[in-house]
């Protein structure tokens, strides 16, 4: 930061800092941050000869009637180039703000994240369950020879219904499952 001979910041430094009042919440940032996307609303807003003519509040902050919660990740993206969202933050809400402010790289990033998120949820296939009845001495063999993709789910002791020779043998139901991807051919 440059200091004038009397110890104050120079007028050039003071002009670098910008205050934005977004939905009643004040954000302080720099022109450099706001101008990361030169075609954005925010860059145009803080230009000396801006054609936007935005009003300012009593503290000199530009008034923007938008949601401050969704603006915060937009501003942080401009600051460091990474999109960080809280778990409960709607990507669509942030996309709406990115589109309003015309931040093209952020718009592309959010659309891609939404597309990937929606495709993952659609790609979940169906689960198929099978139950095998077996004797206790067959149980190890059954579980160890399950083919790829089958997953052991549950073992249920159904008691002893058969007597072989002089010994009682416990009977079990072995429940296994497998996920099959959803096919793209909807008939």
Short mmCIF file of C-alpha atoms in Angstrom, two decimals:
data_model
loop_
_atom_site.label_atom_id
_atom_site.label_comp_id
_atom_site.label_asym_id
_atom_site.label_seq_id
_atom_site.Cartn_x
_atom_site.Cartn_y
_atom_site.Cartn_z
CA UNK A 1 0.00 0.00 0.00
CA UNK A 2 1.45 3.40 -0.90
CA UNK A 3 1.53 6.10 1.73
CA UNK A 4 1.66 9.79 1.08
CA UNK A 5 4.31 11.87 2.91
CA UNK A 6 1.83 12.56 5.73
CA UNK A 7 1.23 8.81 6.31
CA UNK A 8 -2.19 8.51 4.65
CA UNK A 9 -3.04 6.23 1.76
CA UNK A 10 -2.81 7.89 -1.61
CA UNK A 11 -5.94 8.74 -3.58
CA UNK A 12 -5.02 6.05 -6.11
CA UNK A 13 -5.12 3.39 -3.36
CA UNK A 14 -8.43 4.71 -1.98
CA UNK A 15 -10.01 4.46 -5.43
CA UNK A 16 -8.95 0.80 -5.66
CA UNK A 17 -11.31 -0.25 -2.84
CA UNK A 18 -15.00 -0.63 -3.65
CA UNK A 19 -17.98 -1.10 -1.35
CA UNK A 20 -21.05 -2.97 -2.53
CA UNK A 21 -24.35 -3.04 -0.68
CA UNK A 22 -25.93 -6.27 -1.89
CA UNK A 23 -29.39 -6.80 -0.43
CA UNK A 24 -28.48 -4.79 2.68
CA UNK A 25 -25.15 -6.56 3.30
CA UNK A 26 -21.97 -4.55 2.69
CA UNK A 27 -19.08 -6.21 0.87
CA UNK A 28 -15.68 -4.55 0.51
CA UNK A 29 -13.38 -5.61 -2.28
CA UNK A 30 -11.07 -4.19 -4.91
CA UNK A 31 -11.56 -3.04 -8.49
CA UNK A 32 -9.02 -5.66 -9.50
CA UNK A 33 -11.21 -8.40 -8.06
CA UNK A 34 -14.39 -7.04 -9.61
CA UNK A 35 -12.72 -6.70 -13.00
CA UNK A 36 -11.50 -10.31 -13.29
CA UNK A 37 -14.20 -10.62 -15.97
CA UNK A 38 -13.99 -7.38 -17.93
CA UNK A 39 -17.43 -7.83 -19.50
CA UNK A 40 -19.18 -8.40 -16.19
CA UNK A 41 -21.71 -6.08 -14.59
CA UNK A 42 -19.38 -5.67 -11.59
CA UNK A 43 -16.46 -4.51 -13.71
CA UNK A 44 -18.65 -2.06 -15.59
CA UNK A 45 -20.09 -0.80 -12.30
CA UNK A 46 -16.76 0.36 -10.87
CA UNK A 47 -15.39 2.00 -14.02
CA UNK A 48 -14.79 5.76 -13.95
CA UNK A 49 -17.12 6.31 -16.90
CA UNK A 50 -19.72 3.68 -16.10
CA UNK A 51 -22.89 3.65 -18.17
CA UNK A 52 -24.80 1.90 -15.37
CA UNK A 53 -25.52 4.90 -13.15
CA UNK A 54 -26.03 2.82 -10.00
CA UNK A 55 -27.21 4.51 -6.81
CA UNK A 56 -25.05 4.52 -3.68
CA UNK A 57 -26.07 4.24 -0.05
CA UNK A 58 -25.13 6.75 2.69
CA UNK A 59 -21.69 5.08 3.06
CA UNK A 60 -20.89 5.31 -0.64
CA UNK A 61 -21.52 1.62 -1.36
CA UNK A 62 -23.09 0.72 -4.68
CA UNK A 63 -26.65 -0.50 -4.12
CA UNK A 64 -27.45 -3.85 -5.73
CA UNK A 65 -30.84 -5.42 -5.11
CA UNK A 66 -29.77 -9.08 -5.05
CA UNK A 67 -29.42 -11.88 -2.51
CA UNK A 68 -26.21 -11.43 -0.46
CA UNK A 69 -26.02 -15.15 0.38
CA UNK A 70 -25.68 -16.09 -3.28
CA UNK A 71 -23.43 -13.11 -4.02
CA UNK A 72 -20.79 -14.18 -1.48
CA UNK A 73 -19.60 -17.28 -3.46
CA UNK A 74 -19.60 -15.17 -6.65
CA UNK A 75 -17.30 -12.59 -5.04
CA UNK A 76 -15.06 -15.30 -3.58
CA UNK A 77 -14.80 -16.91 -7.02
CA UNK A 78 -13.60 -13.57 -8.42
CA UNK A 79 -11.10 -13.27 -5.56
CA UNK A 80 -9.36 -16.63 -5.94
CA UNK A 81 -10.76 -18.38 -9.01
CA UNK A 82 -12.29 -21.30 -7.12
CA UNK A 83 -15.94 -22.04 -6.50
CA UNK A 84 -16.54 -22.99 -2.89
CA UNK A 85 -20.12 -23.64 -1.80
CA UNK A 86 -21.54 -24.60 1.58
CA UNK A 87 -23.43 -27.90 1.63
CA UNK A 88 -26.80 -26.16 1.81
CA UNK A 89 -26.01 -23.61 -0.93
CA UNK A 90 -28.04 -24.13 -4.10
CA UNK A 91 -25.87 -24.25 -7.20
CA UNK A 92 -28.85 -22.96 -9.18
CA UNK A 93 -29.07 -19.92 -6.89
CA UNK A 94 -25.40 -19.09 -7.42
CA UNK A 95 -25.83 -19.68 -11.17
CA UNK A 96 -28.67 -17.16 -11.19
CA UNK A 97 -26.35 -14.57 -9.63
CA UNK A 98 -23.45 -15.43 -11.95
CA UNK A 99 -25.78 -14.92 -14.90
CA UNK A 100 -27.06 -11.62 -13.50
CA UNK A 101 -23.48 -10.34 -13.05
CA UNK A 102 -22.45 -11.89 -16.40
CA UNK A 103 -19.39 -13.74 -15.09
CA UNK A 104 -18.89 -16.10 -18.01
CA UNK A 105 -16.33 -18.56 -16.58
CA UNK A 106 -18.36 -18.98 -13.40
CA UNK A 107 -21.51 -19.57 -15.45
CA UNK A 108 -19.75 -22.34 -17.41
CA UNK A 109 -18.38 -23.90 -14.22
CA UNK A 110 -21.76 -23.92 -12.46
CA UNK A 111 -23.61 -25.32 -15.46
CA UNK A 112 -21.05 -28.13 -15.69
CA UNK A 113 -21.35 -28.89 -11.95
CA UNK A 114 -25.14 -28.98 -12.19
CA UNK A 115 -24.98 -31.21 -15.27
CA UNK A 116 -22.61 -33.64 -13.55
CA UNK A 117 -24.69 -33.65 -10.37
CA UNK A 118 -27.89 -34.35 -12.29
CA UNK A 119 -26.29 -37.06 -14.44
CA UNK A 120 -24.92 -38.87 -11.39
CA UNK A 121 -28.35 -38.96 -9.76
CA UNK A 122 -29.92 -40.23 -13.00
CA UNK A 123 -27.30 -42.91 -13.55
CA UNK A 124 -28.19 -44.79 -10.39
CA UNK A 125 -29.56 -48.10 -11.56
CA UNK A 126 -31.82 -50.59 -9.90
CA UNK A 127 -30.89 -52.93 -7.07
CA UNK A 128 -31.65 -56.62 -7.45
CA UNK A 129 -31.83 -58.73 -4.31
CA UNK A 130 -31.59 -62.50 -4.05
CA UNK A 131 -32.12 -64.77 -1.06
CA UNK A 132 -30.49 -68.21 -0.90
CA UNK A 133 -31.45 -70.85 1.60
CA UNK A 134 -28.50 -72.93 2.73
CA UNK A 135 -27.22 -75.15 5.51
CA UNK A 136 -24.57 -73.83 7.87
CA UNK A 137 -21.90 -76.05 6.29
CA UNK A 138 -22.69 -74.57 2.83
CA UNK A 139 -22.60 -70.97 3.98
CA UNK A 140 -18.86 -70.33 3.59
CA UNK A 141 -18.85 -71.81 0.11
CA UNK A 142 -21.87 -69.74 -0.95
CA UNK A 143 -20.36 -66.43 0.20
CA UNK A 144 -16.88 -67.14 -1.17
CA UNK A 145 -18.15 -68.08 -4.63
CA UNK A 146 -20.41 -65.07 -5.20
CA UNK A 147 -19.68 -63.63 -8.64
CA UNK A 148 -18.37 -60.10 -9.22
CA UNK A 149 -20.83 -57.36 -8.53
CA UNK A 150 -22.85 -59.30 -5.95
CA UNK A 151 -22.62 -57.93 -2.45
CA UNK A 152 -23.44 -59.75 0.78
CA UNK A 153 -26.28 -57.92 2.56
CA UNK A 154 -27.71 -60.00 5.40
CA UNK A 155 -27.66 -63.45 6.98
CA UNK A 156 -30.85 -64.68 8.65
CA UNK A 157 -30.92 -67.78 10.84
CA UNK A 158 -34.19 -69.54 10.09
CA UNK A 159 -33.59 -72.37 12.51
CA UNK A 160 -33.15 -76.08 12.08
CA UNK A 161 -35.81 -77.82 10.02
CA UNK A 162 -33.85 -80.82 8.81
CA UNK A 163 -31.96 -83.50 10.60
CA UNK A 164 -29.14 -85.20 8.76
CA UNK A 165 -28.01 -88.34 10.45
CA UNK A 166 -27.61 -87.71 14.15
CA UNK A 167 -26.89 -83.96 13.84
CA UNK A 168 -29.13 -80.92 13.54
CA UNK A 169 -27.98 -78.42 10.91
CA UNK A 170 -29.00 -74.79 11.10
CA UNK A 171 -30.65 -73.26 8.06
CA UNK A 172 -29.91 -69.74 6.87
CA UNK A 173 -31.21 -67.27 4.36
CA UNK A 174 -28.33 -65.41 2.75
CA UNK A 175 -29.42 -62.11 1.16
CA UNK A 176 -27.21 -60.62 -1.58
CA UNK A 177 -27.68 -57.62 -3.85
CA UNK A 178 -26.33 -56.20 -7.05
CA UNK A 179 -26.78 -52.80 -8.72
CA UNK A 180 -27.54 -52.80 -12.41
CA UNK A 181 -26.98 -49.52 -14.28
CA UNK A 182 -30.02 -47.92 -15.78
CA UNK A 183 -30.13 -48.56 -19.50
CA UNK A 184 -30.50 -45.64 -21.89
CA UNK A 185 -33.00 -47.53 -24.02
CA UNK A 186 -36.39 -46.59 -22.66
CA UNK A 187 -38.91 -48.70 -24.51
#
